[in-house]
């Protein structure tokens, strides 16, 4: 292996190994950007006063720098011994101290812009575009920075404080102090960073899950913070592309979205947490589409009707007797009506039968079950008359609904393939598969719904750079349908809640994923 000098700023360099095939390097002279070969000969030169440069040789030769006169950021590439400026972007709205490039596990290029006063930003570089992903809080006046891609860590030296490691994953924030000391000065901080990295081998991240890409996303919910929670899919009776996604905003109410992600309705019904629905239910000779959500302030249920055209309206509010109502799912009973399964944070799970007398709705108690700790997500397997319940810390329980007096049995235990919290659950009835949100690993696990409940595989939802849709993390609720909804969703649709919206940074939302992409990932493992 030959050696390459990696210039971070004027007069400061880091040394990293590179192959002979990538021997060309960018150098900052006093008044020029230069491209040099391995022997130090100048191949090309562009007049420029620049600072804060970082470069990459992992997928072609490129560099990002800041023009010292205009403050603008520039992307340069080297090709056939020539310099080419590919793009230019406005300076960030803060005084830049350092910049560092990062190649994420999907192979996408990202850029950290680190401000002197702790105001920083993370961007996604897409061709010649720079897409802001999120603002960052970072140490003051960093004197050096570097990303080790395999670890997903950004290393920063802070004068008079020490060396920090910060997560480079926009979906998983976090920072820790690695080394406390009083070093100051750019050269000393660079040397400190180099010495620490040389003494500490790379600790690679676990092997990534197969990645599928979202093809759509909803508008963000109205409130910042932990607000979006659980979706349910309503399938249009004749035109699949006009189907809807119902999504809970647990601070405000229920939103209704088209498959284009635009909000069609908002019902301000208060703090509803989870929602589920069934279509074609039989009540008094009528066919009804009904959705039910848990209302936390009232510890009750909100019942909604959905018209054949997709208009959602509130029908009733029903008490449950629970103290701290949380999750819910619904299933069709033998009479063609609806059974509702709300749960409580104390572990209780109820079975309520929804009845209609004239225009009056009631929820009649049928049975009560209990888990040892907090449940939330659940789903009814109507074909086999079973209820699957996610207990957040332990795994997935199964209850035989056809046998009176039966109790839940733990059938899937949390572990490496299913990392707590165990959250959203959904069933693909045609495949006989159960999809479970593995919130602790930002992924999803797929199991058979029949014994021995074998795991079919796992997957995660990554960044769709072409469409400007960010990755998904910390999913609470999810839903899927195998129905042909047209376009990218001809093989079905998976909808998931996203715990962090990064493109651009904003309140939470829901992501739409083609089910066919999930099946391909499970088949191929990629």
XYZ file of C-alpha atoms in Angstrom:
526
model
C 0.000 0.000 0.000
C 1.180 3.540 -0.773
C 0.406 6.420 1.565
C -1.833 9.429 0.895
C -1.763 12.819 2.629
C -5.323 13.803 3.494
C -5.525 17.592 3.892
C -8.073 18.791 6.437
C -7.175 22.470 6.447
C -4.395 24.725 5.236
C -1.189 23.498 6.847
C -2.817 20.487 8.572
C -2.752 16.949 7.188
C -3.814 13.452 8.169
C -2.159 10.343 6.786
C -4.336 7.465 5.608
C -3.640 4.346 3.564
C -4.705 4.301 -0.069
C -4.052 1.961 -2.961
C -1.753 2.853 -5.842
C -4.806 3.112 -8.093
C -5.920 6.152 -6.087
C -2.565 7.919 -5.854
C -3.741 11.357 -7.012
C -4.495 13.738 -4.186
C -5.854 17.214 -3.622
C -3.588 19.767 -1.906
C -4.267 23.299 -0.731
C -1.490 25.689 -1.584
C -1.607 29.280 -0.350
C -3.519 30.590 -3.361
C -4.530 27.449 -5.259
C -6.102 24.034 -5.183
C -3.678 21.526 -6.676
C -3.976 17.961 -7.881
C -0.764 16.035 -7.304
C 0.426 12.545 -8.098
C 2.094 10.123 -5.727
C 5.508 11.585 -6.434
C 4.324 15.076 -5.509
C 4.212 16.402 -9.068
C 1.437 18.921 -9.776
C -0.972 17.553 -12.394
C -3.425 20.443 -12.388
C -3.878 23.714 -10.559
C -6.794 26.087 -9.975
C -6.324 29.552 -8.497
C -8.296 29.601 -5.253
C -7.977 30.667 -1.645
C -9.613 27.879 0.320
C -9.818 26.316 3.749
C -11.477 23.469 5.615
C -10.996 20.785 2.981
C -11.691 17.063 3.234
C -11.335 14.505 0.465
C -12.372 10.962 -0.366
C -10.848 8.297 -2.587
C -13.265 5.455 -1.851
C -15.468 6.017 -4.913
C -13.553 8.215 -7.310
C -11.469 11.200 -6.179
C -13.433 14.093 -4.739
C -12.990 16.903 -2.246
C -15.199 19.452 -0.506
C -13.745 22.779 0.582
C -14.765 26.276 1.590
C -13.783 29.217 -0.600
C -12.016 31.606 1.778
C -13.192 34.706 -0.117
C -16.872 33.957 -0.759
C -17.460 31.483 2.065
C -19.225 29.181 -0.398
C -18.711 25.441 -0.344
C -17.391 23.686 -3.423
C -17.340 20.065 -4.576
C -14.333 19.115 -6.729
C -13.551 15.906 -8.574
C -10.372 14.631 -10.195
C -10.585 12.863 -13.533
C -7.755 11.905 -15.913
C -5.355 14.168 -14.056
C -7.596 17.230 -14.259
C -9.509 19.209 -11.642
C -13.232 19.666 -12.188
C -15.506 21.791 -9.989
C -18.763 19.848 -9.890
C -20.949 21.962 -7.627
C -21.068 25.025 -5.384
C -23.386 25.717 -2.461
C -24.083 28.666 -0.150
C -22.205 28.752 3.134
C -24.037 27.483 6.209
C -25.554 30.165 8.479
C -22.747 29.890 11.039
C -18.977 30.407 11.245
C -17.435 27.188 9.937
C -14.547 25.655 11.891
C -14.158 22.223 10.224
C -15.785 19.989 7.658
C -15.662 16.206 7.328
C -16.980 13.731 4.762
C -18.730 10.469 5.625
C -19.667 7.474 3.472
C -22.658 5.815 5.127
C -23.503 2.069 5.042
C -25.628 2.596 1.913
C -22.629 4.120 0.166
C -24.146 7.614 0.198
C -21.872 10.599 0.726
C -22.601 12.906 3.640
C -20.946 16.085 4.852
C -20.520 17.396 8.389
C -20.227 21.185 8.688
C -18.930 21.986 12.168
C -19.410 25.505 13.535
C -17.145 27.384 15.898
C -19.958 28.081 18.353
C -21.375 24.556 18.464
C -23.961 25.156 15.730
C -23.381 22.538 13.035
C -25.158 20.662 10.254
C -25.220 17.330 8.447
C -25.891 17.262 4.695
C -26.490 14.518 2.149
C -24.554 14.978 -1.111
C -26.603 13.784 -4.084
C -24.744 14.298 -7.341
C -24.230 18.052 -7.401
C -26.903 18.780 -4.783
C -26.485 19.237 -1.043
C -29.582 18.245 0.931
C -29.702 19.443 4.567
C -30.443 16.479 6.830
C -30.337 17.918 10.321
C -28.889 20.670 12.504
C -26.392 19.435 15.083
C -25.104 20.517 18.460
C -21.348 19.887 18.563
C -18.387 20.868 20.756
C -17.179 24.474 20.526
C -14.519 25.497 18.007
C -13.439 21.968 16.958
C -9.775 21.919 15.915
C -9.853 18.632 13.996
C -12.391 16.111 12.775
C -12.511 12.758 11.068
C -15.135 10.082 10.365
C -14.388 6.372 10.513
C -17.100 5.035 8.221
C -16.970 1.441 9.438
C -17.726 2.613 12.975
C -20.274 5.267 12.012
C -18.478 7.736 14.287
C -17.417 11.349 13.874
C -14.318 12.204 15.924
C -13.815 15.809 17.098
C -11.053 17.542 19.023
C -12.200 20.404 21.250
C -9.524 22.841 22.479
C -9.002 22.689 26.213
C -11.523 19.861 26.629
C -10.451 16.749 24.748
C -11.503 14.254 22.123
C -15.143 13.427 21.399
C -16.855 10.665 19.451
C -20.232 11.565 17.978
C -22.629 9.348 16.058
C -22.439 9.915 12.308
C -25.798 8.201 11.872
C -28.439 10.905 11.522
C -31.044 8.452 12.840
C -29.105 7.636 16.042
C -27.758 10.737 17.814
C -25.256 10.454 20.641
C -21.873 11.798 21.815
C -19.279 10.794 24.400
C -15.957 12.168 25.648
C -13.107 9.781 24.844
C -10.116 11.678 26.174
C -10.004 14.686 28.494
C -7.005 17.036 28.279
C -6.042 20.650 27.684
C -4.533 20.509 24.188
C -5.009 23.572 22.021
C -3.860 24.720 18.618
C -4.814 23.124 15.316
C -1.618 21.138 14.776
C -1.667 19.759 18.313
C -5.316 18.783 18.014
C -4.701 17.036 14.696
C -1.789 15.156 16.218
C -3.884 14.192 19.222
C -6.661 12.862 16.993
C -4.219 10.903 14.826
C -2.516 9.392 17.856
C -5.785 8.286 19.412
C -7.048 6.715 16.189
C -3.757 4.919 15.622
C -3.921 3.453 19.118
C -7.522 2.306 18.834
C -8.366 -0.101 15.983
C -11.618 0.292 14.107
C -14.546 -1.394 15.852
C -16.889 -2.144 12.920
C -20.632 -1.841 13.257
C -22.680 -5.059 13.118
C -23.462 -6.312 9.623
C -26.275 -4.195 8.209
C -29.744 -5.541 7.596
C -30.922 -5.825 3.986
C -32.122 -2.373 2.983
C -35.371 -1.466 1.234
C -36.156 2.055 0.068
C -39.290 4.092 0.776
C -41.086 5.360 -2.302
C -43.268 7.851 -0.494
C -43.735 9.716 2.761
C -46.532 11.664 4.377
C -46.505 15.278 5.339
C -45.096 15.746 8.850
C -47.481 15.755 11.779
C -48.364 19.086 13.344
C -46.349 18.812 16.546
C -42.601 18.428 17.117
C -41.156 15.662 19.264
C -42.626 12.202 19.730
C -45.982 12.754 18.026
C -46.649 10.409 15.079
C -47.304 6.859 16.242
C -49.427 4.332 14.382
C -50.821 3.958 10.832
C -53.660 1.928 9.334
C -54.300 1.407 5.608
C -57.743 1.815 4.052
C -58.011 0.175 0.608
C -60.298 1.893 -1.905
C -62.987 -0.612 -3.005
C -62.415 -0.112 -6.753
C -59.395 2.163 -7.325
C -56.355 1.060 -5.375
C -54.362 4.203 -6.113
C -56.990 6.212 -4.185
C -56.426 4.235 -0.989
C -55.637 6.103 2.225
C -53.354 5.966 5.235
C -54.792 6.880 8.622
C -52.063 8.052 11.003
C -52.236 9.056 14.638
C -50.804 12.313 15.920
C -50.803 11.400 19.577
C -50.717 15.043 20.630
C -53.582 16.257 18.435
C -55.736 13.730 16.583
C -56.073 11.594 13.467
C -54.628 12.509 10.049
C -55.772 10.982 6.757
C -53.252 10.865 3.898
C -53.388 9.901 0.242
C -50.726 7.628 -1.231
C -49.020 10.796 -2.468
C -48.423 11.661 1.190
C -50.645 14.712 1.219
C -53.016 15.202 4.118
C -56.645 14.876 3.018
C -58.323 15.254 6.401
C -57.458 15.978 10.001
C -59.791 15.080 12.847
C -58.792 16.917 16.076
C -60.008 14.199 18.430
C -57.274 14.617 21.048
C -54.474 12.354 22.218
C -55.058 9.160 20.285
C -52.228 6.668 20.368
C -52.924 3.666 18.110
C -55.431 3.016 15.341
C -56.635 -0.029 13.408
C -59.447 -0.669 10.930
C -61.458 -3.329 9.087
C -63.559 -3.045 5.940
C -66.801 -4.713 4.854
C -68.116 -5.357 8.371
C -71.732 -6.524 8.725
C -74.050 -4.558 10.995
C -77.835 -4.825 10.595
C -77.702 -5.658 6.915
C -75.245 -2.843 6.239
C -71.620 -3.087 5.134
C -69.403 -0.695 7.064
C -65.737 0.271 7.129
C -64.740 1.114 10.694
C -61.573 2.391 12.376
C -60.953 2.443 16.136
C -58.332 4.444 18.049
C -57.302 4.654 21.696
C -58.004 8.028 23.339
C -55.565 8.442 26.227
C -57.130 11.434 27.989
C -60.445 9.577 28.233
C -58.945 6.071 28.641
C -61.452 5.090 25.983
C -61.993 4.444 22.290
C -62.852 6.720 19.394
C -64.871 4.969 16.673
C -64.675 6.258 13.096
C -66.661 5.420 9.982
C -65.070 5.515 6.527
C -67.297 6.167 3.522
C -66.850 4.334 0.189
C -65.180 7.507 -1.097
C -62.734 7.530 1.812
C -64.256 10.239 3.978
C -63.558 9.633 7.679
C -65.989 10.763 10.384
C -66.272 10.237 14.122
C -69.144 7.939 15.154
C -68.790 7.415 18.894
C -66.624 7.538 22.012
C -66.668 4.393 24.085
C -65.366 3.710 27.616
C -63.080 0.745 28.325
C -62.509 0.640 32.080
C -58.740 0.772 31.547
C -56.615 3.256 33.483
C -53.790 4.087 31.064
C -54.950 2.926 27.635
C -52.200 2.513 25.051
C -52.240 0.197 22.018
C -55.071 -1.356 20.028
C -55.884 -3.735 17.206
C -59.156 -5.034 15.785
C -60.418 -8.197 14.111
C -63.524 -9.511 12.440
C -65.568 -11.898 14.617
C -67.678 -14.894 13.548
C -70.777 -12.708 13.116
C -68.990 -10.404 10.708
C -68.788 -7.578 13.238
C -65.771 -6.137 14.982
C -63.885 -7.242 18.096
C -61.553 -4.629 19.589
C -58.395 -5.392 21.623
C -57.165 -2.348 23.560
C -54.347 -2.684 26.078
C -53.115 -0.817 29.132
C -49.595 0.075 30.233
C -50.083 -2.169 33.267
C -50.186 -5.239 30.980
C -53.949 -5.716 30.684
C -55.455 -6.615 27.314
C -59.229 -6.491 26.781
C -61.457 -8.143 24.211
C -64.471 -5.951 23.495
C -67.281 -6.688 21.044
C -68.550 -3.694 19.094
C -72.368 -3.680 18.821
C -74.850 -1.372 17.133
C -78.435 -0.867 18.358
C -80.258 1.675 16.220
C -77.714 4.466 16.063
C -76.024 3.642 19.371
C -72.605 1.960 19.452
C -71.411 -0.004 22.459
C -68.290 -1.980 23.364
C -69.318 -5.103 25.291
C -66.632 -6.868 27.402
C -65.853 -10.426 26.261
C -62.588 -11.331 28.006
C -59.543 -9.907 29.779
C -55.924 -11.069 29.630
C -52.723 -9.875 31.275
C -49.028 -9.664 30.394
C -46.266 -9.109 32.909
C -45.262 -5.698 31.544
C -46.245 -3.036 29.032
C -47.698 -4.121 25.675
C -48.554 -1.853 22.765
C -48.596 -3.247 19.246
C -50.926 -6.104 18.394
C -52.548 -7.698 15.361
C -55.350 -10.214 14.802
C -54.726 -13.281 12.651
C -58.295 -13.755 11.473
C -57.562 -16.855 9.382
C -56.335 -18.800 12.414
C -58.355 -16.976 15.107
C -55.311 -15.769 17.001
C -54.114 -12.523 18.549
C -50.439 -11.534 18.501
C -49.385 -9.000 21.158
C -46.043 -7.256 21.422
C -44.723 -6.949 24.975
C -42.175 -4.177 24.585
C -39.368 -5.682 26.686
C -39.887 -9.426 26.145
C -41.184 -10.320 22.694
C -44.400 -11.435 20.995
C -47.247 -13.378 22.622
C -49.914 -15.412 20.864
C -53.454 -15.917 22.157
C -55.836 -18.561 20.802
C -59.098 -16.664 20.322
C -61.113 -19.757 19.375
C -60.628 -21.468 22.742
C -62.472 -19.880 25.689
C -60.280 -19.433 28.738
C -56.993 -19.622 26.814
C -54.108 -17.427 27.940
C -51.318 -15.742 25.951
C -48.153 -17.768 25.281
C -44.753 -16.233 24.516
C -43.863 -17.479 21.012
C -41.125 -15.036 19.888
C -38.511 -13.927 22.394
C -36.639 -10.646 22.070
C -32.985 -11.133 21.216
C -30.422 -10.346 18.506
C -32.998 -10.520 15.709
C -35.677 -8.601 17.618
C -34.283 -5.830 19.794
C -36.585 -4.140 22.350
C -38.668 -2.166 22.277
C -40.985 -4.536 20.419
C -43.515 -2.185 18.866
C -45.674 -2.378 15.711
C -47.053 -5.673 14.349
C -48.752 -6.503 11.056
C -49.683 -9.686 9.166
C -49.366 -10.534 5.498
C -52.227 -13.045 5.247
C -51.253 -14.468 1.864
C -47.696 -15.236 2.944
C -48.598 -16.181 6.488
C -45.961 -13.800 7.827
C -45.817 -11.545 10.874
C -43.857 -8.283 10.551
C -42.546 -6.848 13.833
C -40.856 -3.518 14.482
C -37.487 -4.062 16.183
C -37.265 -0.560 17.536
C -33.936 -0.980 19.308
C -32.144 -1.856 16.042
C -34.079 0.406 13.641
C -35.167 -2.675 11.703
C -38.002 -5.144 11.160
C -38.162 -8.896 11.722
C -40.427 -11.229 9.747
C -41.753 -14.515 11.195
C -44.083 -17.322 10.223
C -47.430 -16.942 11.974
C -47.640 -20.714 12.549
C -45.460 -22.850 14.847
C -42.516 -22.925 15.269
C -42.731 -19.209 14.317
C -39.474 -19.325 12.370
C -37.809 -16.069 11.434
C -37.882 -15.414 7.685
C -35.387 -12.572 7.837
C -34.889 -8.943 8.761
C -34.698 -5.672 6.873
C -34.287 -1.951 7.433
C -35.608 1.062 5.536
C -32.863 3.245 4.123
C -32.436 6.638 2.460
C -34.006 7.065 -0.968
C -31.554 9.714 -2.135
C -33.147 9.997 -5.587
C -36.501 11.024 -4.076
C -35.079 12.914 -1.104
C -36.696 10.612 1.472
C -34.752 9.893 4.650
C -34.233 6.553 6.352
C -36.501 5.176 9.075
C -35.628 4.635 12.718
C -37.338 3.785 16.007
C -40.612 2.732 14.386
C -43.596 2.644 16.718
C -46.535 1.460 14.606
C -46.831 -0.124 11.179
C -49.412 -1.656 8.853
C -49.383 -3.512 5.552
C -51.750 -4.624 2.841
C -51.131 -7.142 0.040
C -53.685 -5.351 -2.174
C -52.636 -3.925 -5.516
C -52.567 -0.171 -4.931
C -50.983 0.633 -8.280
C -47.695 2.282 -9.195
C -44.839 1.132 -6.947
C -47.376 -0.563 -4.652
C -48.730 -3.139 -7.126
C -47.540 -5.964 -4.846
C -48.827 -4.307 -1.701
C -47.836 -1.559 0.685
C -46.027 -1.353 4.016
C -46.498 1.872 6.021
C -44.298 2.619 9.040
C -43.968 5.439 11.535
C -40.579 7.178 11.421
C -39.083 8.296 14.730
C -36.794 10.940 13.149
C -37.473 12.937 10.002
C -34.174 14.079 8.486
C -34.797 15.147 4.849
C -35.375 17.872 5.727
C -35.281 17.881 9.497
C -38.781 18.297 10.929
C -41.649 16.670 12.841
C -42.190 12.938 12.509
C -44.085 11.354 9.654
C -44.937 8.004 8.034
C -42.977 6.291 5.255
C -44.499 4.218 2.408
C -42.557 1.142 1.229
C -43.412 -1.177 -1.687
C -44.114 -4.631 -0.267
C -42.457 -6.191 -3.316
C -39.149 -4.615 -2.242
C -39.497 -6.230 1.187
C -40.059 -9.659 -0.335
C -37.035 -9.244 -2.584
C -34.865 -8.274 0.394
C -36.043 -11.331 2.308
C -35.319 -13.591 -0.669
C -31.892 -12.249 -1.530
C -30.664 -10.967 1.818
C -29.846 -7.568 0.299
